Coordinates of C-alpha atoms and ligand atoms in Angstrom, one line a residue:
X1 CA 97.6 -44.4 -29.8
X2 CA 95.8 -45.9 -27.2
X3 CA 92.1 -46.2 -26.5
X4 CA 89.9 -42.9 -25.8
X5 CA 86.8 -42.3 -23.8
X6 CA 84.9 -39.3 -24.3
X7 CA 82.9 -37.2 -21.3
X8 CA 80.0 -35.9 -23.4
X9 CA 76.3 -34.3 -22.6
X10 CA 75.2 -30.7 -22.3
X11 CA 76.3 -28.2 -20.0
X12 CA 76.2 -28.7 -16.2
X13 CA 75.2 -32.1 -16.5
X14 CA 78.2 -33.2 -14.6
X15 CA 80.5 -34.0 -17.4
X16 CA 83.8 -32.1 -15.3
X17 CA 82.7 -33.9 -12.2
X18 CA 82.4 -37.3 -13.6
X19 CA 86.0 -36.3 -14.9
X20 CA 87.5 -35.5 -12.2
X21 CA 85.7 -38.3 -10.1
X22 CA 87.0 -40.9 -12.4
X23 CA 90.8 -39.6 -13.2
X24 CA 91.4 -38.3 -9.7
X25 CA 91.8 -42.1 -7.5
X26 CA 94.4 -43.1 -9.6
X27 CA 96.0 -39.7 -10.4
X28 CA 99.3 -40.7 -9.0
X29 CA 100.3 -43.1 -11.2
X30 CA 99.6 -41.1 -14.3
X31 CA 102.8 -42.5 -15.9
X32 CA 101.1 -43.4 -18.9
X33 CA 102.9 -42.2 -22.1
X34 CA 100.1 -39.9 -23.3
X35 CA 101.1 -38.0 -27.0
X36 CA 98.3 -35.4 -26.1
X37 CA 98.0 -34.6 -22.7
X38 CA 96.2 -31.6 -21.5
X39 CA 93.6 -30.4 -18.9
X40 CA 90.7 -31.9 -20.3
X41 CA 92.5 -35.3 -21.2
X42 CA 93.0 -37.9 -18.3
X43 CA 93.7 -41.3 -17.2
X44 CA 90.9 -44.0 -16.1
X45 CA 91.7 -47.4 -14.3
X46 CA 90.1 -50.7 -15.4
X47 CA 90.5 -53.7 -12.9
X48 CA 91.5 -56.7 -14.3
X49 CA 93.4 -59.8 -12.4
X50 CA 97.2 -59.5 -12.8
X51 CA 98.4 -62.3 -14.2
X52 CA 101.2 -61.8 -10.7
X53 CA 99.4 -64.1 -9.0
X54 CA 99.0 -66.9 -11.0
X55 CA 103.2 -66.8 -11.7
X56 CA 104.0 -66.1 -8.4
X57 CA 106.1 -63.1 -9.0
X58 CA 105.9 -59.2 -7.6
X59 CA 105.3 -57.4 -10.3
X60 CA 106.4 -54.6 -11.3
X61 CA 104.3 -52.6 -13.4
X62 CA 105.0 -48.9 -15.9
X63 CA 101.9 -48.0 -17.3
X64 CA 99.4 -49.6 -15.2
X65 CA 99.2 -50.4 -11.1
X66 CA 98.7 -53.6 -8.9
X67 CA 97.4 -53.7 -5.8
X68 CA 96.7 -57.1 -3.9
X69 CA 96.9 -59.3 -7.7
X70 CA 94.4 -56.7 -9.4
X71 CA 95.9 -54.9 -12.3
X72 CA 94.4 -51.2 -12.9
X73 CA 94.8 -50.9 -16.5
X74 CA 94.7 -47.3 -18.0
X75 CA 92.6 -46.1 -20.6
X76 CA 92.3 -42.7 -21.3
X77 CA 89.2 -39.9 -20.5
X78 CA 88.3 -36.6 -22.2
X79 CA 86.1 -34.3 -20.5
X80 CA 84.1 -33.1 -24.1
X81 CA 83.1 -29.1 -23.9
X82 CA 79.5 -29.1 -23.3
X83 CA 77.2 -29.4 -26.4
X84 CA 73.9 -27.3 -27.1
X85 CA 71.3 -27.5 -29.1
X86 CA 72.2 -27.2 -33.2
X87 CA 75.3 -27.4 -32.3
X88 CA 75.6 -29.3 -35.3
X89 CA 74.3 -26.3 -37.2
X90 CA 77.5 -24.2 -36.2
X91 CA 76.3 -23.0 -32.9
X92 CA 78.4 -23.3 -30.0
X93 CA 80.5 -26.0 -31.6
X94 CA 83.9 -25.5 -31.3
X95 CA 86.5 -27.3 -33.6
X96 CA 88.0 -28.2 -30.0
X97 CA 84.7 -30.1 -29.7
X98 CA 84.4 -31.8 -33.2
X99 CA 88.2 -33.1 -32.4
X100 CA 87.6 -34.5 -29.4
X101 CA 84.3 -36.4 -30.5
X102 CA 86.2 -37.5 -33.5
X103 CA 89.3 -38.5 -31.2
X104 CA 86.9 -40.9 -28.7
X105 CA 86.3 -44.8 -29.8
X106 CA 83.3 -45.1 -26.9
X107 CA 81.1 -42.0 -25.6
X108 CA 79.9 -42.3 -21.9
X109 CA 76.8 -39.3 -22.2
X110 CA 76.6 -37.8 -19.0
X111 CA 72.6 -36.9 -18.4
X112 CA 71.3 -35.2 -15.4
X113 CA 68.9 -37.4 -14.1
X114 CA 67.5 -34.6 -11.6
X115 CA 65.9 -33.2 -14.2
X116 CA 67.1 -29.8 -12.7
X117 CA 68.9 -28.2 -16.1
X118 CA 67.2 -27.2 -19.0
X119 CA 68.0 -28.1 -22.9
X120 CA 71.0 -25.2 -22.9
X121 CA 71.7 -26.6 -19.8
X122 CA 70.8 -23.5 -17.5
X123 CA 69.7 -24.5 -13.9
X124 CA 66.0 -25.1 -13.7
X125 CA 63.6 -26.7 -11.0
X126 CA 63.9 -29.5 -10.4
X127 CA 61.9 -32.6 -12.4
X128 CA 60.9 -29.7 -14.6
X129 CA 63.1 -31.1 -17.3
X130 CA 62.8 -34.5 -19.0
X131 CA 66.3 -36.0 -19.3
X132 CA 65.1 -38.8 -21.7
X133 CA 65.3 -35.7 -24.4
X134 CA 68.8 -35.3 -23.6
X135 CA 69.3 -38.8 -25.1
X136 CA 67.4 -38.2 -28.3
X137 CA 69.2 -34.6 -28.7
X138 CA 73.0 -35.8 -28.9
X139 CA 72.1 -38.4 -30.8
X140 CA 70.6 -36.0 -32.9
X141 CA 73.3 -33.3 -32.9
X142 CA 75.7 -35.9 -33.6
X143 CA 74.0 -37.6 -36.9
X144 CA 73.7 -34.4 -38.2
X145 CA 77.5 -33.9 -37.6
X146 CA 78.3 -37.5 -39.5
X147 CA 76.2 -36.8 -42.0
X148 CA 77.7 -33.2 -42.8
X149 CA 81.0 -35.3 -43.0
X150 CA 79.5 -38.3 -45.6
X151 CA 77.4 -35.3 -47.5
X152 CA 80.7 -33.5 -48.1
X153 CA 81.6 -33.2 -51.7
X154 CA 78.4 -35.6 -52.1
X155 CA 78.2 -35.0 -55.8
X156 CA 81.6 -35.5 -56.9
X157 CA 81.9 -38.6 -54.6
X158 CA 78.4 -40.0 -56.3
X159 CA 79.8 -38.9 -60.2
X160 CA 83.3 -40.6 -59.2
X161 CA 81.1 -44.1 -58.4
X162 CA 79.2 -43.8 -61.9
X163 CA 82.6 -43.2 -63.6
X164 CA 85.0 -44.7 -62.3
X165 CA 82.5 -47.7 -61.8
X166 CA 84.1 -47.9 -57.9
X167 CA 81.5 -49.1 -55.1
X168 CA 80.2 -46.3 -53.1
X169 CA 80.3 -48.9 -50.4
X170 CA 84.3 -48.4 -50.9
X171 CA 84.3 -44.7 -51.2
X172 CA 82.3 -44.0 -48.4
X173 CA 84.3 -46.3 -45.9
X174 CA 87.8 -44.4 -47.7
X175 CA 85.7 -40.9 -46.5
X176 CA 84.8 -42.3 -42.8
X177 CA 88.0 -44.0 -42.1
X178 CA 89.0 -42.0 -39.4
X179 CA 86.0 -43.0 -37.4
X180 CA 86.6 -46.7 -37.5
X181 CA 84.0 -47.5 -40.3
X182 CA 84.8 -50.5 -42.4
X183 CA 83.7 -51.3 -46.1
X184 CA 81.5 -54.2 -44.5
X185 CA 79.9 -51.7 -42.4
X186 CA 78.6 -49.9 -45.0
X187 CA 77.8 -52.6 -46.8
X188 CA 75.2 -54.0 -44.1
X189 CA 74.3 -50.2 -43.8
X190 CA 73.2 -49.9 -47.2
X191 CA 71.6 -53.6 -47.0
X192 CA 69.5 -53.0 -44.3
X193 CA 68.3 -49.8 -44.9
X194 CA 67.2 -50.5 -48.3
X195 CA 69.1 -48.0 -50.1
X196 CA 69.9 -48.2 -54.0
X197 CA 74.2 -48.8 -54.3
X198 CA 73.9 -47.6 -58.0
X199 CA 72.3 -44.3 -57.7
X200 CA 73.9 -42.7 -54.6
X201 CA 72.8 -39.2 -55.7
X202 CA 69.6 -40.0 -55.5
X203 CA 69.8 -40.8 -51.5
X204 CA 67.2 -38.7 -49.9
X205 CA 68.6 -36.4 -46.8
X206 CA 66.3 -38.8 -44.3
X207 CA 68.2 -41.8 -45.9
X208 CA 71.0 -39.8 -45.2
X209 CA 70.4 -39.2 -41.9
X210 CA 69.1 -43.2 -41.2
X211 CA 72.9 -44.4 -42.2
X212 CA 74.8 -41.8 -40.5
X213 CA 72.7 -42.7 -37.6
X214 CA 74.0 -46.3 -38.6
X215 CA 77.4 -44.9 -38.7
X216 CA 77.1 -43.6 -35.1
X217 CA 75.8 -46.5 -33.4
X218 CA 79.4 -48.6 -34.9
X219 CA 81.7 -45.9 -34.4
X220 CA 80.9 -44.2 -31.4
X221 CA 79.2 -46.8 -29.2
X222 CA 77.5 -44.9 -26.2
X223 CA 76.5 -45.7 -22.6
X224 CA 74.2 -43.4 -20.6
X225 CA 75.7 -42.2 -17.1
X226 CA 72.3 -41.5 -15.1
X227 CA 74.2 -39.0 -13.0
X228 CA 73.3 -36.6 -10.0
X229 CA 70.8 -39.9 -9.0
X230 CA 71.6 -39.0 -4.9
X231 CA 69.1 -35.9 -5.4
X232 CA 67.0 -37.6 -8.7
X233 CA 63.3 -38.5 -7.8
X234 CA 62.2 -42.3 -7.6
X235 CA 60.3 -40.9 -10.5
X236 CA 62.8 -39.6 -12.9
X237 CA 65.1 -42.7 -11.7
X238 CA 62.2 -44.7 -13.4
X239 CA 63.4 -43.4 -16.4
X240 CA 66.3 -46.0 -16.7
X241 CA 64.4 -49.1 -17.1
X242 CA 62.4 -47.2 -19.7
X243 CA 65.8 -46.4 -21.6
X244 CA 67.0 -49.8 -21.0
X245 CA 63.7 -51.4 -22.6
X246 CA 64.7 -49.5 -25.8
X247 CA 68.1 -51.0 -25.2
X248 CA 70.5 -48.0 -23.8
X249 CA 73.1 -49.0 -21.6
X250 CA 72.3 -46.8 -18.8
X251 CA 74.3 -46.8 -15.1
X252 CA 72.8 -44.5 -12.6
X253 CA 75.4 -42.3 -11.2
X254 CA 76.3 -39.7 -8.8
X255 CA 80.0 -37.9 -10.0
X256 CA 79.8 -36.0 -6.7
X257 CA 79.2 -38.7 -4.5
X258 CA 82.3 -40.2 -5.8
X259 CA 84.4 -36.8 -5.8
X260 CA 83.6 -37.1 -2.1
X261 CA 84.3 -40.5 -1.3
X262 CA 87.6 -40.0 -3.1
X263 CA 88.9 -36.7 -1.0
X264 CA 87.7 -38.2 2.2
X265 CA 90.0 -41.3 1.3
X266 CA 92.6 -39.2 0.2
X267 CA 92.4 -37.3 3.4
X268 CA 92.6 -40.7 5.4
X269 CA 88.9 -40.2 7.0
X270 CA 87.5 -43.4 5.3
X271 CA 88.7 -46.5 3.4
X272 CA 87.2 -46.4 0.1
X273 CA 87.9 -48.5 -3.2
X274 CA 86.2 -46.7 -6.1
X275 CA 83.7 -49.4 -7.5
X276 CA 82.7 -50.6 -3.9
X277 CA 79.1 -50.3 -2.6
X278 CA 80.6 -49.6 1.0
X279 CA 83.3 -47.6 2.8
X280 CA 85.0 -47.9 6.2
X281 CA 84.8 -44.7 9.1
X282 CA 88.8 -44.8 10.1
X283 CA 88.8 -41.1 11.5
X284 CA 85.6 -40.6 12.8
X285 CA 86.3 -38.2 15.8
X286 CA 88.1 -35.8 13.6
X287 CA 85.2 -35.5 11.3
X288 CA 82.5 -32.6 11.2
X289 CA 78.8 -33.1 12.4
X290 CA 78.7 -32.1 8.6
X291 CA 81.2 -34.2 7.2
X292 CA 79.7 -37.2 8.9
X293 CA 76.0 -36.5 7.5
X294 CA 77.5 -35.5 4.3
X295 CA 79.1 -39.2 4.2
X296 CA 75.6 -40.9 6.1
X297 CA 73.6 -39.2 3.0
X298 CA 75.8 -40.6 0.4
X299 CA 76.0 -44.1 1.9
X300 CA 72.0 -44.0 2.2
X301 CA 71.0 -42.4 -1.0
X302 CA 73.9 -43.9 -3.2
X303 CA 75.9 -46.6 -2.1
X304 CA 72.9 -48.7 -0.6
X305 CA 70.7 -47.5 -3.3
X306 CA 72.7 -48.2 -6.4
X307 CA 75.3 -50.1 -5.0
X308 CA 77.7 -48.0 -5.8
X309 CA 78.3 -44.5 -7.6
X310 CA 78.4 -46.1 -10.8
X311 CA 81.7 -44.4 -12.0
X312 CA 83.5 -47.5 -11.8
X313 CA 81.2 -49.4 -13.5
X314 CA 80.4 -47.1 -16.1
X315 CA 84.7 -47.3 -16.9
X316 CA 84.1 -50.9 -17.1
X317 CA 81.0 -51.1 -19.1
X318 CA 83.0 -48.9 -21.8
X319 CA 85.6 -51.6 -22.1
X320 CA 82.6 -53.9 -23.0
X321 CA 81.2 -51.8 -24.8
X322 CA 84.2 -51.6 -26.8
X323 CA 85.3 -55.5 -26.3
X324 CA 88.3 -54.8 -25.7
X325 CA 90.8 -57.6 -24.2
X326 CA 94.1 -56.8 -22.0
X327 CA 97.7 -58.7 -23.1
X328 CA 100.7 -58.4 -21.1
X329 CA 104.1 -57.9 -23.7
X330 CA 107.3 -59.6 -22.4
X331 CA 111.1 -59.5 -23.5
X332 CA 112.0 -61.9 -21.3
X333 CA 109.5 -65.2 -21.3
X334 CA 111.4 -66.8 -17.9
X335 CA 111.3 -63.9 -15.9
X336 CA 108.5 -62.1 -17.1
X337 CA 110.9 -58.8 -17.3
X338 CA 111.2 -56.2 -20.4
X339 CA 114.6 -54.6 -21.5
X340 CA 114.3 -53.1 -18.3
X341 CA 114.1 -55.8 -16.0
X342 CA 110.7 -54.7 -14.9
X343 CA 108.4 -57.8 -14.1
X344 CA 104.6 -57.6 -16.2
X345 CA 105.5 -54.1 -17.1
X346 CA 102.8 -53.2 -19.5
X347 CA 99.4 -54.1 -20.0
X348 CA 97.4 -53.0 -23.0
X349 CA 94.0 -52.8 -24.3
X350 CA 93.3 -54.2 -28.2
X351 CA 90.4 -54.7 -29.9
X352 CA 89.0 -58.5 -29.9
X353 CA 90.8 -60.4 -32.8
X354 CA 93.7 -58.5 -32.5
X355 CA 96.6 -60.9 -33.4
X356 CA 100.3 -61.6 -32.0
X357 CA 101.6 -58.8 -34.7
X358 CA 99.3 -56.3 -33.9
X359 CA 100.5 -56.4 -30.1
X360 CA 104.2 -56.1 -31.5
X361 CA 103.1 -52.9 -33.3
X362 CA 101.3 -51.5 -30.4
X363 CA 104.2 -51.5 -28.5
X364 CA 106.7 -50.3 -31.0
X365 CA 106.7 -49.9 -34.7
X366 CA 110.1 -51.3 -34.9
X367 CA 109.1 -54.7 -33.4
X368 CA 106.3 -54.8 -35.5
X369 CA 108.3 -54.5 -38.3
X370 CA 110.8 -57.1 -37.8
X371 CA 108.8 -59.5 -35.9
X372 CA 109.5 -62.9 -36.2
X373 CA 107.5 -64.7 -33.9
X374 CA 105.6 -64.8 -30.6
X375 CA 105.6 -67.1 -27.7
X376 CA 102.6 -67.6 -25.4
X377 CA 104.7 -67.5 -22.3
X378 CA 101.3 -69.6 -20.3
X379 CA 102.0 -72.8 -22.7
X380 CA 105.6 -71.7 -24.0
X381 CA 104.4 -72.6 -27.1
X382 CA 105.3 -70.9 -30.2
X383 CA 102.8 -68.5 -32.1
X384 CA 102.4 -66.7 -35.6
X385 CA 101.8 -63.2 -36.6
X386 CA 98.2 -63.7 -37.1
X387 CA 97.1 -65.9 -34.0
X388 CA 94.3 -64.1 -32.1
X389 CA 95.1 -62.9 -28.8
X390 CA 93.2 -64.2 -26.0
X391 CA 91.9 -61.8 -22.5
X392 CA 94.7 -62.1 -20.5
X393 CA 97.1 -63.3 -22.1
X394 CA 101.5 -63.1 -21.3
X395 CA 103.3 -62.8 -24.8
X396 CA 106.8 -62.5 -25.9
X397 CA 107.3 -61.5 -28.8
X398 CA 110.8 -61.8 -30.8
X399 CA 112.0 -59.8 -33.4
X400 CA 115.5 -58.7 -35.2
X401 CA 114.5 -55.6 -34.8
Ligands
GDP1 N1 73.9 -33.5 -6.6 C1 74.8 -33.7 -7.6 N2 75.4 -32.7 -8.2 C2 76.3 -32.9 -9.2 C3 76.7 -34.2 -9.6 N3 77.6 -34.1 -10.6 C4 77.8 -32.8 -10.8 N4 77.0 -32.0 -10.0 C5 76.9 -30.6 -9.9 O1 76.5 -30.1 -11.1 C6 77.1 -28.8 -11.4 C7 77.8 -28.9 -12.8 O2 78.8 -29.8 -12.7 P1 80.0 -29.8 -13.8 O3 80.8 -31.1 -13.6 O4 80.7 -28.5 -13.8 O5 79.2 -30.0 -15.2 P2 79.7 -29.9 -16.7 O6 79.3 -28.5 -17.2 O7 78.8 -30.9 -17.4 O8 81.1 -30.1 -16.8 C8 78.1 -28.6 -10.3 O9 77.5 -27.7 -9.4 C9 78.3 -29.9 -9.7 O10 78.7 -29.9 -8.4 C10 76.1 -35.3 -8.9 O11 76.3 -36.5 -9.2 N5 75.1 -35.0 -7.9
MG2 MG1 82.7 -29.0 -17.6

């Protein structure tokens, strides 16, 4: 299963948009073995340098795309149904919601910046609505959900600990596994926020609410997507640096600006590579009067502005967020093929520290099983299960599987 971004925020923020925007460029090359594709699940591109150049071979990639040495690595999107206030207390949350938020390693929280939809997310005036409560709801909505899941048969859990004389530390990590959380993790939770590891049931519902938020911040690390910032004020804009003081990643971004940049390039009226801060006129007689303005405003009040539309970058600030490294798996060490005989076929996210055996397993259970060693194709030189893979790295792996 590979890595999972999900789309979140209120209604008409811009969450399908942003979607859209950032799955469409690439849609073409969707070939990504997906086990649960549907509508609201999609396919985002991170660029990386393909190690191509470097070997001096064409590539030829499966689950990823080169263009001109950069590798466009996939990592999948899900466009989260839009969330409402006490959500958390069973309104308006769906079980198609809860699966997808438990389903996403990162969250990118789509916030209109505009100021121009109220807390439900009905359209208001514009600036009448203060975004930077946006951020403190979710956050909100979805402590109360983690802490719903850690208060679930609380007592028994806490009597179990007593009895059985096991660590809550242990029991609690067993409960949260799902969502990434480690033993350790609780551990420093508990540390830090001073809470007594022999008398669980004696946890207050605020100290409750302190560690899922604890939880959160490790298992669903978030990045704020300033979004709809070609019509935000200068004022509401000002916002970000507040956020950023307190330590949010925040990119402003505009999803439309980027829908558009990406049909006019599919249409052949412009040259555009998402993530640039520029695009190139290519068809400029057959364009509209309103097509052309349309473009002039996004180039003005985007593109020069921002220096780009921030989609792009918020893909890539995920990845970051998540510190993740790519590896490229080989059968074949002299000519870089799989069984195949395609050249660089695959390249694959993993978590930092992730180790020559882990690849083997994340590209199929068998090879895991029987691996025997690993070669780092670079130095040829011969590697164990646990060495850590580096960023960028070429590894064959061999196996009697
Ligand atoms: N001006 C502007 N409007 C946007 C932007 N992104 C989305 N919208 C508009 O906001 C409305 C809601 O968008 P949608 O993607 O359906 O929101 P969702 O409910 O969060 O999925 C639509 O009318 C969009 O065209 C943006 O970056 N700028
Ligand atoms: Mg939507």
């Amino acid at each position: 299963m590979g890595m999972q971004i999900g789309i979140v925020g209120k209604p008409n923020v811009g969450k399908s948009t942003f979607f859209n925007a950032a799955t469409d460029a690439h849609a073409e090359i969707a070939n990504y073995p997906f086990t649960t594709i549907d509508a609201n699940h999609g396919v985002m591109y991170v660029r990386k340098p393909c190690p191509c150049k470097e070997f001096k071979v064409t590539c030829t990639p499966h689950n990823s795309k080169c263009t001109s040495g950069t590798r466009f690595v996939p990592i999948e999107a899900i466009d989260v149904a839009g969330l409402v206030p006490d959500a958390c207390k069973g309104r308006g949350l769906g079980n198609k919601f809860l699966d997808d938020l438990r389903q996403a390693h990162a969250l990118i929280h789509i916030v209109d910046a505009s100021g121009s939809t109220d807390e439900e997310g009905n359209p208001c005036e514009p600036g009448k609505y203060d975004p930077l409560k946006d951020v403190e709801f979710l956050e909100k909505e979805i402590n109360y959900w983690l802490m719903g899941i850690i208060k679930k048969s609380w007592e028994s859990v806490a009597k179990r600990c007593k009895l059985e004389g096991k660590k809550i530390d242990r029991m609690l990590a067993e409960k949260l596994t799902g969502l990434g959380i480690r033993e350790e993790h609780i551990h420093t939770a508990i540390r830090k926020l001073n809470l007594d590891a022999d008398s669980p049931l004696k946890w207050t519902d605020d100290e409750l609410l302190n560690l899922s938020d604890f939880v959160r911040k490790i298992s669903k690390p978030m990045l704020i997507a300033f979004n709809k910032c070609d019509v935000a004020s200068d004022e509401l804009m000002g916002k970000v640096d507040v956020l950023r003081k307190k330590g949010y990643i925040v990119v402003p971004t505009s999803s439309e600006a980027e829908l558009a940049l990406n049909n006019a390039s599919k249409k052949g009226f412009i040259d555009y590579k998402p993530g640039s801060n520029d695009f190139k006129m290519l068809n400029e007689d057959s364009l509209s009067d309103k097509q052309k303005k349309a473009l002039g405003y996004i180039k003005d009040h985007v593109l020069q502005k921002y220096s780009s539309t921030g989609i792009q970058k918020c893909i890539e600030e995920s990845v970051r967020m998540l510190d993740l490294i790519v590896v490229y798996p080989v059968e074949d060490e002299t000519h870089l093929t799989d069984k195949e005989g395609r050249i660089l076929p695959d390249a694959h996210f993993m978590p930092r520290g992730s180790n020559a055996k882990d690849l083997a397993y994340k590209v199929h259970t068998d090879l895991g099983d029987h691996f025997i060693r690993a070669v780092d194709v670079r130095t040829h030189r011969v590697i164990g299960a646990d060495h850590e893979l580096k960023d960028g790295d070429v590894i064959r792996i061999v196996s009697d599987a």
